[in-house]
Amino acid sequence: MNNSQILELLHSEVKPALGCTEPIALSLAVARACSLFPDRKPLSVRAFVSANIFKNGMGVGIPGTGMVGLDIAVALAVVAGKWERGLEVLKDSTPDDVARAKALLESGIIHVGLSDTTKKLYIIVTADFEGGHRAEVIIEDDHDRFTSVCKDGVQLLLPAKEAEEDTEAPSLLNSADYDLDIRAIHNFAVTAPLEDISFILEAAELNKALAREGLTHKYGLQVGRTLSINDHDHLTYFGQSLISRCMALTAAASDARMAGSMLPAMSNSGSGNQGITVTMPVVAAAEHVLATTEQLTRALILAHLTAIHIKHYLGKLSALCGCVIASTGAACGIVYLHGGDYEQITFAIKNMVANITGMVCDGAKEGCALKVASGVSSAVQSAVLALDGICVSEKDGIIDLDIEKTIRNLGVIGSRGMQTADDMILEIMRCK
C-alpha cells in the first residue's frame, strides 16, 4: 500500500462518532429510512440486527436520553435523526426530542429483534408510513455502509457520497488491496509529510474533551474520576505516575461515552471506545515527556494504524474486547514517544498479545471503562518492558518470532477460536 492508500485507510477508519457505534449504526439506518418519507407519520418501525449488534446495544447509554438499549436508539432516530451526519446521526437531538422519543416508545410501534444472519455486522430496518408507504434500509459489514435503500419496493440510485463511500467501495481494511504490516506502518508514521497526517490531532481533541467530561461529572462507574482523585488514600493506592494518568484519562472518557454523554468520540475501526483507548494513553504519555506536536502526531498515527492493522484480522465485531487491540496500538505510540525503534515497537506488541489476549466482550456498557483501564495498564507495562529490550519469547504460547504471524495468531483466536464463547455470552445476556 502506498502513502495515499494508507491515508485513505486512516480516513475511512478514524472518524467522529456520537454514542456507542452499534446502536448508532441502527439509528443511522432508521434515520435513512425515515428520510424517504419525511412528511408522513411512521406507523411501525421494525429492525432486525446481527447478534453482535444486539449484544453491544443492550446495555449501553444512548446519548442525551438517560436510557440504555436499542429501542430508544430507534425512537430517537425516528424523531430527530439526520442520516447525513453519519455516525453523529443523533448530534442535533434536544431534550424535547428525547421526550417525544420516549412517548413514541410507549406507543408500541417500535420493534427490535435478532436477525438469523451469520454476519457480524448486519442491520435491516423496515418502516411503514401513512398512505401505505414502506421504506427498507440495510447496513452491513461497516457501521455506516448502506447496501440497500428501498422506497416502496424500488431500489434507489444512491446519492454520490453514499454510493462512493458506503456501498460501492468498502473500506480498504476488508478489500483485496489491503497489504500492510508493522514495518510499513512504522515507516509511514515516521516519514509521512506532517501536513498529510496532522488531521489525527482531532482524535486527541475530541477524546480529551470526553476525558474531561468524565473526570468532571459522575458518569457510569466513575472509574476515571476514582483513579484521578488526589486525596491521601487514593494517592496511596494509585500515585501520580504515568500509568495512573493514562488509565484515568482513558477510563474517564469511556465512563462518559458509555453512560450517554452528548460529546462525540473519535472512533477507530468503527469503535468509539477503541478510538479512545488508542488515543488517550498516547496523549498522556506525550504530556509526560513534553513531546512536540509533531511527535504526538506521529505517535498517534502509529498507534491508530497499528490498531487498524490488528483489527483487519479480527473483523469489525468479535468476542475479543476491542480494548485489547486499541491498547496494543497505544503501547506502540508510548514506545515511540520515549525514543523506541521499530524492534522495540514489535516487542511491545508481543508483550501485549502475551498478556491480555482472551479478554472477552460481553456487550457495550458502563463497565467497559474497567476493561479499558486494564488494557491501558497493560499497555504501559508492555511499553516499559519493550524499551528495556524485554520481549516475550516465541517459545511462549501464541507468540511467534515473526510479528505478523503473532498478530495473525491473535486474529484467529479472536475471530474463530472464541466464536463459541461469543454465542454463549449472548445467550447468557438474553436470558438474564
Coordinates of C-alpha atoms in Angstrom, one line a residue:
M1 CA 0.0 0.0 0.0
N2 CA 1.3 3.4 -0.9
N3 CA 1.0 6.5 1.2
S4 CA -2.2 7.7 -0.4
Q5 CA -3.8 4.3 0.2
I6 CA -2.7 4.3 3.8
L7 CA -4.2 7.8 4.2
E8 CA -7.4 6.6 2.6
L9 CA -7.5 3.7 5.1
L10 CA -6.9 6.1 8.0
H11 CA -9.7 8.5 6.9
S12 CA -12.1 5.6 6.5
E13 CA -11.4 4.0 9.9
V14 CA -10.8 7.1 12.1
K15 CA -13.9 9.3 12.2
P16 CA -16.1 11.0 14.8
A17 CA -19.0 9.0 16.4
L18 CA -21.6 10.1 18.9
G19 CA -22.5 7.3 21.2
C20 CA -21.7 3.6 21.0
T21 CA -21.4 2.7 17.3
E22 CA -23.6 -0.4 17.3
P23 CA -26.9 1.3 18.5
I24 CA -25.8 4.4 16.5
A25 CA -25.5 2.3 13.3
L26 CA -29.1 1.2 14.0
S27 CA -30.1 4.9 14.5
L28 CA -28.4 5.7 11.2
A29 CA -30.4 3.0 9.3
V30 CA -33.6 4.2 10.9
A31 CA -33.0 7.8 10.1
R32 CA -32.2 6.9 6.5
A33 CA -35.5 5.0 6.2
C34 CA -37.5 7.9 7.7
S35 CA -35.8 10.4 5.4
L36 CA -37.5 8.7 2.4
F37 CA -41.0 9.8 3.7
P38 CA -40.2 13.0 5.7
D39 CA -43.8 14.3 5.7
R40 CA -45.5 11.1 6.6
K41 CA -46.1 9.6 10.1
P42 CA -44.5 6.3 10.8
L43 CA -46.9 3.5 11.7
S44 CA -44.4 0.9 12.6
V45 CA -40.6 0.6 12.6
R46 CA -39.1 -2.9 12.7
A47 CA -35.4 -3.6 13.0
F48 CA -33.5 -6.9 13.0
V49 CA -29.9 -6.9 13.8
S50 CA -27.0 -9.4 14.0
A51 CA -26.0 -11.0 17.3
N52 CA -23.0 -8.7 17.9
I53 CA -25.0 -5.6 17.2
F54 CA -27.7 -6.9 19.6
K55 CA -25.1 -7.7 22.3
N56 CA -23.4 -4.3 22.1
G57 CA -26.7 -2.4 22.1
M58 CA -28.5 -4.0 25.0
G59 CA -26.9 -2.2 27.9
V60 CA -25.2 0.9 26.6
G61 CA -26.3 4.5 27.2
I62 CA -27.9 6.4 24.3
P63 CA -26.6 10.0 24.1
G64 CA -28.8 12.5 25.9
T65 CA -31.6 10.1 26.8
G66 CA -30.6 8.7 30.3
M67 CA -31.7 5.3 28.9
V68 CA -29.9 2.3 27.5
G69 CA -30.7 -0.1 24.7
L70 CA -31.6 -0.4 21.0
D71 CA -35.3 0.6 21.3
I72 CA -34.6 4.2 22.4
A73 CA -31.9 4.4 19.8
V74 CA -34.5 3.7 17.2
A75 CA -37.1 6.0 18.7
L76 CA -34.8 9.0 18.9
A77 CA -33.6 8.4 15.3
V78 CA -37.3 8.5 14.1
V79 CA -37.8 11.8 15.9
A80 CA -34.5 13.6 15.4
G81 CA -32.1 11.5 13.4
K82 CA -30.2 13.1 10.5
W83 CA -28.6 10.3 8.4
E84 CA -26.4 12.8 6.5
R85 CA -24.3 13.2 9.7
G86 CA -23.2 9.6 9.6
L87 CA -22.2 8.2 13.0
E88 CA -23.2 11.5 14.5
V89 CA -26.8 10.9 13.4
L90 CA -28.2 12.0 16.8
K91 CA -26.0 15.0 17.3
D92 CA -28.8 17.6 16.9
S93 CA -31.3 15.9 19.3
T94 CA -32.7 18.1 22.1
P95 CA -34.4 17.3 25.4
D96 CA -37.8 17.9 23.7
D97 CA -36.8 15.3 21.0
V98 CA -35.9 12.8 23.8
A99 CA -39.3 13.3 25.4
R100 CA -41.0 12.7 22.1
A101 CA -38.9 9.6 21.5
K102 CA -39.9 8.2 24.9
A103 CA -43.6 8.8 24.0
L104 CA -43.0 7.0 20.7
L105 CA -41.7 4.0 22.6
E106 CA -44.8 3.9 24.7
S107 CA -47.0 3.9 21.5
G108 CA -45.7 0.4 20.7
I109 CA -44.8 1.0 17.1
I110 CA -41.1 0.1 17.5
H111 CA -39.8 -3.5 17.5
V112 CA -36.2 -4.6 17.6
G113 CA -35.3 -8.3 17.2
L114 CA -32.4 -10.6 16.4
S115 CA -31.7 -11.5 12.8
D116 CA -30.7 -15.0 11.9
T117 CA -27.8 -13.7 9.7
T118 CA -24.3 -15.2 10.1
K119 CA -22.8 -11.7 9.5
K120 CA -21.2 -10.0 12.5
L121 CA -22.5 -6.5 11.5
Y122 CA -25.9 -6.5 9.9
I123 CA -29.0 -4.3 10.3
I124 CA -32.2 -4.3 8.4
V125 CA -34.9 -1.7 9.1
T126 CA -38.4 -1.8 7.6
A127 CA -40.6 1.3 8.3
D128 CA -44.3 1.6 7.3
F129 CA -45.9 5.0 6.9
E130 CA -49.3 6.6 6.4
G131 CA -50.7 6.1 2.9
G132 CA -49.4 2.5 2.6
H133 CA -45.8 3.6 2.0
R134 CA -42.8 1.5 3.1
A135 CA -39.0 2.1 3.4
E136 CA -36.4 -0.6 3.8
V137 CA -32.7 0.0 4.6
I138 CA -29.8 -2.4 5.1
I139 CA -26.4 -1.6 6.7
E140 CA -23.8 -4.3 6.8
D141 CA -20.1 -5.0 7.2
D142 CA -19.3 -1.4 8.3
H143 CA -21.3 0.7 10.7
D144 CA -22.1 3.3 8.1
R145 CA -22.1 1.2 4.9
F146 CA -25.6 1.2 3.3
T147 CA -26.0 -1.8 0.9
S148 CA -29.7 -1.4 0.2
V149 CA -32.1 1.6 0.3
C150 CA -35.6 0.8 -1.0
K151 CA -38.6 3.2 -1.3
D152 CA -41.9 1.4 -1.9
G153 CA -40.1 -1.6 -3.2
V154 CA -37.9 0.3 -5.6
Q155 CA -34.1 0.2 -5.1
L156 CA -32.9 3.7 -5.2
L157 CA -30.0 5.1 -7.0
L158 CA -28.0 6.2 -4.0
P159 CA -26.6 9.7 -3.7
A160 CA -22.9 10.0 -4.9
K161 CA -21.5 10.2 -1.4
E162 CA -23.4 7.2 -0.1
A163 CA -22.6 5.2 -3.2
E164 CA -18.9 6.0 -3.3
E165 CA -18.1 5.7 0.4
D166 CA -20.5 3.2 1.7
T167 CA -21.9 0.9 -1.0
E168 CA -19.6 0.5 -3.9
A169 CA -16.3 0.9 -2.1
P170 CA -15.9 -0.9 1.2
S171 CA -13.0 0.1 3.4
L172 CA -9.5 -1.0 2.3
L173 CA -9.4 -2.7 5.6
N174 CA -11.6 -5.5 4.1
S175 CA -10.6 -5.3 0.5
A176 CA -8.2 -7.3 -1.7
D177 CA -6.0 -4.3 -1.9
Y178 CA -5.1 -4.5 1.8
D179 CA -1.4 -5.0 2.1
L180 CA 0.1 -3.6 5.2
D181 CA 2.4 -4.7 8.0
I182 CA 4.0 -3.2 11.1
R183 CA 7.2 -2.3 9.3
A184 CA 5.3 -0.3 6.7
I185 CA 3.1 1.3 9.4
H186 CA 6.2 2.4 11.3
N187 CA 7.9 3.8 8.2
F188 CA 4.7 5.7 7.3
A189 CA 4.3 7.1 10.8
V190 CA 7.9 8.4 11.0
T191 CA 8.3 9.7 7.4
A192 CA 4.9 10.8 6.1
P193 CA 4.6 14.6 5.4
L194 CA 3.3 16.2 8.6
E195 CA 0.6 18.2 6.7
D196 CA -0.8 14.9 5.4
I197 CA -1.3 13.4 8.9
S198 CA -2.0 16.3 11.2
F199 CA -5.7 15.6 11.0
I200 CA -5.1 12.9 13.6
L201 CA -4.8 15.6 16.2
E202 CA -8.6 15.9 16.1
A203 CA -8.7 12.5 17.8
A204 CA -6.7 14.0 20.7
E205 CA -9.0 17.0 20.9
L206 CA -12.3 15.0 20.8
N207 CA -11.2 12.3 23.1
K208 CA -9.6 14.7 25.6
A209 CA -12.9 16.5 25.8
L210 CA -14.6 13.3 26.7
A211 CA -12.0 12.6 29.3
R212 CA -12.5 16.0 30.9
E213 CA -16.3 15.3 30.9
G214 CA -15.7 12.0 32.6
L215 CA -13.3 13.5 35.2
T216 CA -15.7 16.4 35.9
H217 CA -19.0 14.6 36.2
K218 CA -20.2 11.4 37.8
Y219 CA -20.7 9.2 34.7
G220 CA -21.2 5.4 34.9
L221 CA -18.9 3.6 37.3
Q222 CA -16.6 6.7 37.7
V223 CA -13.5 4.7 37.0
G224 CA -11.6 7.6 35.6
R225 CA -12.6 10.0 38.4
T226 CA -11.7 7.5 41.1
L227 CA -8.3 6.9 39.6
S228 CA -7.6 10.6 39.4
I229 CA -8.9 11.9 42.8
N230 CA -5.9 13.2 44.7
D231 CA -6.9 12.6 48.3
H232 CA -4.5 10.9 50.6
D233 CA -6.0 7.4 50.3
H234 CA -6.2 7.4 46.6
L235 CA -2.6 8.7 46.3
T236 CA -1.6 5.7 48.4
Y237 CA -3.3 3.4 46.0
F238 CA -2.6 4.9 42.6
G239 CA 0.0 7.6 43.0
Q240 CA 0.6 10.2 40.3
S241 CA 2.6 8.1 37.8
L242 CA 2.3 7.9 34.1
I243 CA 0.4 4.6 34.3
S244 CA -2.2 6.2 36.6
R245 CA -2.6 9.2 34.4
C246 CA -3.0 7.0 31.3
M247 CA -5.6 4.8 33.0
A248 CA -7.5 7.8 34.5
L249 CA -7.8 9.8 31.3
T250 CA -8.8 6.8 29.2
A251 CA -11.3 5.3 31.6
A252 CA -12.9 8.7 32.2
A253 CA -13.6 9.2 28.5
S254 CA -15.1 5.7 28.4
D255 CA -17.2 6.4 31.5
A256 CA -18.7 9.5 29.8
R257 CA -19.3 7.9 26.5
M258 CA -20.8 4.6 27.7
A259 CA -23.2 6.4 30.0
G260 CA -24.6 8.6 27.3
S261 CA -22.6 11.8 27.0
M262 CA -23.5 14.1 24.1
L263 CA -19.9 14.6 23.2
P264 CA -18.5 12.6 20.2
A265 CA -15.5 10.3 20.3
M266 CA -13.0 9.9 17.6
S267 CA -13.5 6.3 16.7
N268 CA -11.1 3.7 15.3
S269 CA -12.3 0.8 13.2
G270 CA -15.9 1.5 14.0
S271 CA -15.5 1.7 17.7
G272 CA -15.5 4.8 19.9
N273 CA -14.1 3.0 22.9
Q274 CA -11.3 1.7 20.7
G275 CA -10.6 5.2 19.4
I276 CA -10.5 6.5 23.0
T277 CA -8.2 3.7 24.1
V278 CA -5.7 4.0 21.3
T279 CA -5.6 7.8 21.7
M280 CA -5.7 8.9 25.3
P281 CA -2.7 6.9 26.7
V282 CA -0.6 8.4 23.9
V283 CA -1.8 11.9 24.7
A284 CA -1.0 11.3 28.4
A285 CA 2.5 10.0 27.5
A286 CA 3.1 13.0 25.2
E287 CA 2.3 15.3 28.1
H288 CA 4.5 13.3 30.4
V289 CA 7.6 13.6 28.1
L290 CA 6.8 17.1 26.9
A291 CA 6.6 15.9 23.3
T292 CA 6.3 18.3 20.4
T293 CA 3.1 18.5 18.3
E294 CA 4.9 16.6 15.6
Q295 CA 6.0 13.8 17.9
L296 CA 2.4 13.5 19.2
T297 CA 1.0 13.4 15.7
R298 CA 3.4 10.7 14.5
A299 CA 2.8 8.6 17.7
L300 CA -1.0 8.8 17.2
I301 CA -0.7 7.8 13.6
L302 CA 1.5 4.8 14.6
A303 CA -1.0 3.8 17.3
H304 CA -4.1 4.2 15.2
L305 CA -2.7 2.4 12.2
T306 CA -1.4 -0.5 14.4
A307 CA -4.9 -0.9 15.9
I308 CA -6.5 -0.8 12.4
H309 CA -4.0 -3.4 11.2
I310 CA -4.7 -5.8 14.0
K311 CA -8.4 -5.3 13.6
H312 CA -8.0 -6.4 10.0
Y313 CA -7.5 -10.0 11.2
L314 CA -10.5 -9.9 13.6
G315 CA -13.3 -8.2 11.7
K316 CA -15.4 -5.4 12.9
L317 CA -17.1 -7.2 15.8
S318 CA -15.8 -10.3 17.7
A319 CA -15.8 -12.0 21.1
L320 CA -12.5 -10.3 21.8
C321 CA -12.7 -7.0 23.6
G322 CA -11.7 -4.1 21.4
C323 CA -9.5 -2.6 24.2
V324 CA -7.0 -5.5 23.6
I325 CA -6.4 -4.2 20.0
A326 CA -6.6 -0.5 20.9
S327 CA -4.3 -0.6 23.9
T328 CA -1.8 -2.6 21.8
G329 CA -1.7 0.3 19.4
A330 CA -1.3 2.7 22.4
A331 CA 1.6 0.8 23.6
C332 CA 3.4 1.3 20.3
G333 CA 2.7 5.1 20.5
I334 CA 4.2 5.2 24.0
V335 CA 7.3 3.4 22.9
Y336 CA 7.7 5.8 20.0
L337 CA 7.3 8.9 22.3
H338 CA 10.1 7.5 24.5
G339 CA 12.5 7.2 21.6
G340 CA 11.9 3.5 20.9
D341 CA 12.7 2.0 17.5
Y342 CA 10.9 -0.5 15.2
E343 CA 12.2 -3.5 17.1
Q344 CA 11.0 -2.2 20.4
I345 CA 7.6 -1.5 18.9
T346 CA 7.3 -5.2 17.9
F347 CA 8.4 -6.1 21.4
A348 CA 5.5 -4.1 22.8
I349 CA 3.0 -5.8 20.6
K350 CA 4.2 -9.2 21.5
N351 CA 4.1 -8.3 25.2
M352 CA 0.5 -7.2 24.8
V353 CA -0.6 -10.3 22.9
A354 CA 1.0 -12.5 25.5
N355 CA -0.7 -10.6 28.3
I356 CA -4.4 -9.8 27.6
T357 CA -5.4 -11.9 24.6
G358 CA -8.7 -13.6 25.6
M359 CA -10.4 -10.6 27.3
V360 CA -14.0 -11.1 26.2
C361 CA -16.5 -8.6 25.0
D362 CA -19.8 -9.1 26.9
G363 CA -21.5 -6.1 25.3
A364 CA -21.1 -2.4 25.4
K365 CA -21.9 -0.9 28.8
E366 CA -20.7 1.3 31.6
G367 CA -18.4 -1.5 32.8
C368 CA -16.3 -1.2 29.7
A369 CA -14.3 1.5 31.5
L370 CA -12.9 -1.1 33.8
K371 CA -11.6 -3.2 30.8
V372 CA -10.3 0.0 29.2
A373 CA -8.3 0.8 32.4
S374 CA -6.9 -2.8 32.5
G375 CA -5.9 -2.6 28.8
V376 CA -4.1 0.7 29.3
S377 CA -2.3 -0.6 32.4
S378 CA -1.0 -3.5 30.3
A379 CA 0.0 -1.1 27.5
V380 CA 2.2 1.0 29.8
Q381 CA 3.8 -2.2 31.3
S382 CA 4.4 -3.7 27.8
A383 CA 5.9 -0.4 26.6
V384 CA 8.3 -0.1 29.5
L385 CA 9.5 -3.7 29.1
A386 CA 10.0 -3.2 25.4
L387 CA 12.0 0.0 26.0
D388 CA 14.3 -2.1 28.2
G389 CA 14.7 -4.6 25.4
I390 CA 12.5 -7.2 27.1
C391 CA 10.1 -9.3 25.0
V392 CA 8.1 -12.4 25.5
S393 CA 9.8 -15.3 23.7
E394 CA 8.5 -17.1 20.7
K395 CA 8.7 -20.2 22.8
D396 CA 5.8 -18.9 24.9
G397 CA 2.2 -19.6 24.0
I398 CA 0.8 -17.9 20.9
I399 CA 3.8 -15.6 20.3
D400 CA 5.8 -16.2 17.1
L401 CA 9.2 -14.9 16.2
D402 CA 7.6 -13.1 13.3
I403 CA 5.5 -10.1 14.4
E404 CA 2.9 -10.5 11.6
K405 CA 2.4 -14.2 12.5
T406 CA 1.9 -13.2 16.1
I407 CA -0.8 -10.7 15.1
R408 CA -2.5 -13.3 12.9
N409 CA -2.5 -15.7 15.8
L410 CA -4.4 -13.2 17.8
G411 CA -6.8 -12.7 15.0
V412 CA -7.5 -16.4 14.6
I413 CA -8.2 -16.7 18.3
G414 CA -10.5 -13.7 18.4
S415 CA -12.4 -14.3 15.2
R416 CA -12.7 -18.2 15.1
G417 CA -11.4 -19.6 18.3
M418 CA -13.8 -17.5 20.5
Q419 CA -16.9 -17.9 18.4
T420 CA -18.4 -20.4 20.9
A421 CA -17.7 -18.0 23.7
D422 CA -19.4 -15.2 21.8
D423 CA -22.6 -17.3 21.3
M424 CA -22.6 -18.3 25.0
I425 CA -22.1 -14.7 26.2
L426 CA -25.1 -13.6 24.1
E427 CA -27.2 -16.4 25.4
I428 CA -26.4 -15.5 29.0
M429 CA -27.2 -11.9 28.3
R430 CA -30.5 -12.6 26.7
C431 CA -31.6 -14.9 29.5
K432 CA -30.9 -12.6 32.4

